[in-house]
Short mmCIF file of C-alpha atoms in Angstrom, two decimals:
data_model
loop_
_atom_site.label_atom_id
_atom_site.label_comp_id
_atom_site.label_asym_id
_atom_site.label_seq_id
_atom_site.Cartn_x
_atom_site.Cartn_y
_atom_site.Cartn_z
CA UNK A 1 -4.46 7.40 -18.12
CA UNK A 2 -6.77 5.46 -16.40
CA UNK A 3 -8.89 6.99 -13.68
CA UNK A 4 -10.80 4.34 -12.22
CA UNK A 5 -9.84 4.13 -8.73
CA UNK A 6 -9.64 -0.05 -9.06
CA UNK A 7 -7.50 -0.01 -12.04
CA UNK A 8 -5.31 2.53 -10.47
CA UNK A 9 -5.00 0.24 -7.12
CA UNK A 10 -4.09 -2.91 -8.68
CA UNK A 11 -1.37 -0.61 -11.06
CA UNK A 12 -0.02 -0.01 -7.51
CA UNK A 13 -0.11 -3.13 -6.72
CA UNK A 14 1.75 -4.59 -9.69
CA UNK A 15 4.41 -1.93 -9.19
CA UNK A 16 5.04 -3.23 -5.34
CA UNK A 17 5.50 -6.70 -7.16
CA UNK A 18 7.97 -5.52 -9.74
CA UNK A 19 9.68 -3.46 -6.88
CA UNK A 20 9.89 -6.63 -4.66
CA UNK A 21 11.70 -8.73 -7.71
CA UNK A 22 14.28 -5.81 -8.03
CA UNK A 23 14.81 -5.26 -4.20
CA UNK A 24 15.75 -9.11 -4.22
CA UNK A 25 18.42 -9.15 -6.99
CA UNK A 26 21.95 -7.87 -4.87
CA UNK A 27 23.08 -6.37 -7.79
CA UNK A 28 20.32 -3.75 -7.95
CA UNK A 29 20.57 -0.29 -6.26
CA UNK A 30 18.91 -1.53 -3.12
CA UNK A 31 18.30 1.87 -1.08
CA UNK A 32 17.34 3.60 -3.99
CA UNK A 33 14.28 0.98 -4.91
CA UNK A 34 13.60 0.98 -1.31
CA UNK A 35 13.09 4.72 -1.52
CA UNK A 36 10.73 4.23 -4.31
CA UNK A 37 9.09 1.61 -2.71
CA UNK A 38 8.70 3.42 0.77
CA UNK A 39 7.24 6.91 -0.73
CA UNK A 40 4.66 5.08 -2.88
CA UNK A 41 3.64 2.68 -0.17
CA UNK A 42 2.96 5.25 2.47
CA UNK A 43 1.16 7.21 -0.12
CA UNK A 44 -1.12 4.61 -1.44
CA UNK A 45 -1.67 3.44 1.66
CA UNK A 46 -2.86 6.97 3.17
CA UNK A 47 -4.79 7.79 0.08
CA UNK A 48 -6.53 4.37 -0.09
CA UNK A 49 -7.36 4.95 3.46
CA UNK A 50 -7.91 8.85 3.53
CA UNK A 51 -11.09 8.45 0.38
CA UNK A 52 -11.21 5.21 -1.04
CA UNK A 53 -11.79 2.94 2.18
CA UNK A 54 -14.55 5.29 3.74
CA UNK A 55 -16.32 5.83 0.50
CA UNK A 56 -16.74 2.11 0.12
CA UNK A 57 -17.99 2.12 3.83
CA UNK A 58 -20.92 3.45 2.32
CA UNK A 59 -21.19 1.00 0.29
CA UNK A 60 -23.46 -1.77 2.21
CA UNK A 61 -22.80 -4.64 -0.20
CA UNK A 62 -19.33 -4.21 0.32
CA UNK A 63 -17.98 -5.56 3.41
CA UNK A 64 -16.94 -2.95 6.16
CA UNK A 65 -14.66 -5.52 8.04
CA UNK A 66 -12.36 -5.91 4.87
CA UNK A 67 -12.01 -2.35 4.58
CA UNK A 68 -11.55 -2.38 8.39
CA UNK A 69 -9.00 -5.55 7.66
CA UNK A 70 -7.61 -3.57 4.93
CA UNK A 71 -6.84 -0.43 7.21
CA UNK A 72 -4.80 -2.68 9.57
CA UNK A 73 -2.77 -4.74 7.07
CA UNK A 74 -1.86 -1.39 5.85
CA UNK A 75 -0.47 -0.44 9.72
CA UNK A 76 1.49 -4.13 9.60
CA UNK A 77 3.02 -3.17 6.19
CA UNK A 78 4.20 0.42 7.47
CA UNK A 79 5.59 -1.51 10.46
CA UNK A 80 7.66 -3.74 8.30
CA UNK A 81 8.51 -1.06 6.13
CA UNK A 82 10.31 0.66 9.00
CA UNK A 83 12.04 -2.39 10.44
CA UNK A 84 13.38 -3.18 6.79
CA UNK A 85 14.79 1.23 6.29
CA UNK A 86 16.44 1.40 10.00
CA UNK A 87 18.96 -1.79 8.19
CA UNK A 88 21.84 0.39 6.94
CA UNK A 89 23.37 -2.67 5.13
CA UNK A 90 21.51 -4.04 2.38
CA UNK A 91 23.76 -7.30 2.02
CA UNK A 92 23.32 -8.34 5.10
CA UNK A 93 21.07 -11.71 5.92
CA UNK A 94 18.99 -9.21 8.49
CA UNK A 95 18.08 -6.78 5.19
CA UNK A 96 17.08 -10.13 3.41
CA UNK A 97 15.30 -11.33 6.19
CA UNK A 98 13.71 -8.02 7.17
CA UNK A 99 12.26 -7.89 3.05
CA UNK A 100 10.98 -11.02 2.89
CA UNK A 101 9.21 -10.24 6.01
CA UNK A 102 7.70 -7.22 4.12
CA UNK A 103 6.71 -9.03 0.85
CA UNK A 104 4.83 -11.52 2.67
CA UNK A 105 2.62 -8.92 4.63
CA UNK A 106 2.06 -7.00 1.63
CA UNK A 107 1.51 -9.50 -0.91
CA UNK A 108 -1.20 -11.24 1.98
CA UNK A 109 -2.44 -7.67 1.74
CA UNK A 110 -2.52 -7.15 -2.26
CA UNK A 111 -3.86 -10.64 -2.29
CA UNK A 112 -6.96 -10.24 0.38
CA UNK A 113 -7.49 -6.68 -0.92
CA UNK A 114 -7.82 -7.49 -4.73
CA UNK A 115 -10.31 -10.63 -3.91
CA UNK A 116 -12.30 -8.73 -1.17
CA UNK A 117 -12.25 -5.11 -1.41
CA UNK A 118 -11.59 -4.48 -4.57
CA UNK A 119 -13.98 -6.79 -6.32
CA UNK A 120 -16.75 -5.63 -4.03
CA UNK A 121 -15.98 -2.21 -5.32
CA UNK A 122 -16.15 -3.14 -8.99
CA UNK A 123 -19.32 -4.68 -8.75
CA UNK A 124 -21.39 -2.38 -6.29
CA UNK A 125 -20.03 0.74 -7.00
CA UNK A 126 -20.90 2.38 -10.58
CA UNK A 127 -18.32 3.79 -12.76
CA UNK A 128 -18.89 7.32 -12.00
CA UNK A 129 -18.45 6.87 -8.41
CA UNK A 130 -15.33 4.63 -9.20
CA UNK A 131 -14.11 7.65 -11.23
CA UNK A 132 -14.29 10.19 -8.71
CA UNK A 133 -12.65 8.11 -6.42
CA UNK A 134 -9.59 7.60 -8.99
CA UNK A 135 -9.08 11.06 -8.88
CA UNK A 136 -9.16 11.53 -5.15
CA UNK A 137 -6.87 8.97 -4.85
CA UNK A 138 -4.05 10.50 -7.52
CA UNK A 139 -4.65 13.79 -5.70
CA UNK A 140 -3.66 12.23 -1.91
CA UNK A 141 -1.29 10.02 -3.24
CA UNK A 142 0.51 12.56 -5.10
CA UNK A 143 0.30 15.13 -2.74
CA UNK A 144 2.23 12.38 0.12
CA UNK A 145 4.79 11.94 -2.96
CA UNK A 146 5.44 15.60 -2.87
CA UNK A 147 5.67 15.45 1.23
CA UNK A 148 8.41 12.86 0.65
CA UNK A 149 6.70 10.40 2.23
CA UNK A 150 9.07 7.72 2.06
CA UNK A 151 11.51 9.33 4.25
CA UNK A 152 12.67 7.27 7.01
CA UNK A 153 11.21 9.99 9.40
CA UNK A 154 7.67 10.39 7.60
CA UNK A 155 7.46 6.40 8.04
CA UNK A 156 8.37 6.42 11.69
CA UNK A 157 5.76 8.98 12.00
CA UNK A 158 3.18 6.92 10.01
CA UNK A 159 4.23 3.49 11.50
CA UNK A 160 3.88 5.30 15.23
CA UNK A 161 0.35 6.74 14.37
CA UNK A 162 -0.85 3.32 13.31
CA UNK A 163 0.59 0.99 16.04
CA UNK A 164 -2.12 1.03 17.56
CA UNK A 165 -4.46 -0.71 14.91
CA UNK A 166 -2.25 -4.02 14.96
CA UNK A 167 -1.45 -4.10 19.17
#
């Protein structure tokens, strides 16, 4: 298994995307993907921000207002998380409209992340460090998994404590 905290980031990110094209098809089981999606959202999101993000601070040829960018796309995403769980009916045009709304934040995110942040880190930071991070990151991510961090009340919680980043 890799350990390289970039790898492990964009295998994240690939798993939003295939999440995304199963929360789309109506004949999936909708809450239970969003469940999925929710728990490892929050928890990349809060170990990415938790390690990763203020390690690369460090970092002076990577660029502290992406990772300060980052950190506030992440608060938009938990905001549209939550608007998206509170809609008990997944067939309904509001659900649709409420997912879409969360796919476009977070791929914007994914997108400005992988070009910025993440390539920054694979060039500036050596593989050791990049290592070390990898495993910090597993270890806070899994440990929000374990929290059940994609209950509807740990979101509200998360998107609450973050408001304040996007207002």
């Amino acid at each position: 298994m890799a350990t390289d905290v970039v790898e492990l980031i964009l295998e994240d990110h690939r798993r939003f995307e295939e999440l995304f094209r199963q929360l789309r098809d109506r004949n999936s089981d909708r809450s239970a993907l969003l469940g999925e999606l929710a728990a490892l959202l929050v928890a990349h999101a809060e170990a990415e921000e938790s390690e990763v993000y203020p390690a690369l601070k460090r970092y002076k040829e990577v660029d502290n207002d992406e990772v300060d960018h980052g950190a506030e796309e992440h608060a938009e995403g938990h905001q549209a998380l939550l608007a998206l769980m509170e809609i008990t009916d997944t067939e309904s045009e509001e659900w649709e409209s409420k997912l879409e709304e969360l796919v476009e934040a977070l791929n914007h995110h994914v997108d400005e992340e992988e070009r910025t942040i993440l390539n920054d880190a694979r060039e500036q930071v050596a593989d050791e460090r990049r290592e070390e991070l990898g495993k910090l990151f597993l270890e806070i991510r899994q440990d929000r998994l374990d929290d059940d961090c994609g209950d509807i009340s740990y979101v509200r919680r998360v998107a609450a404590d973050t408001k304040d980043r996007i207002d």
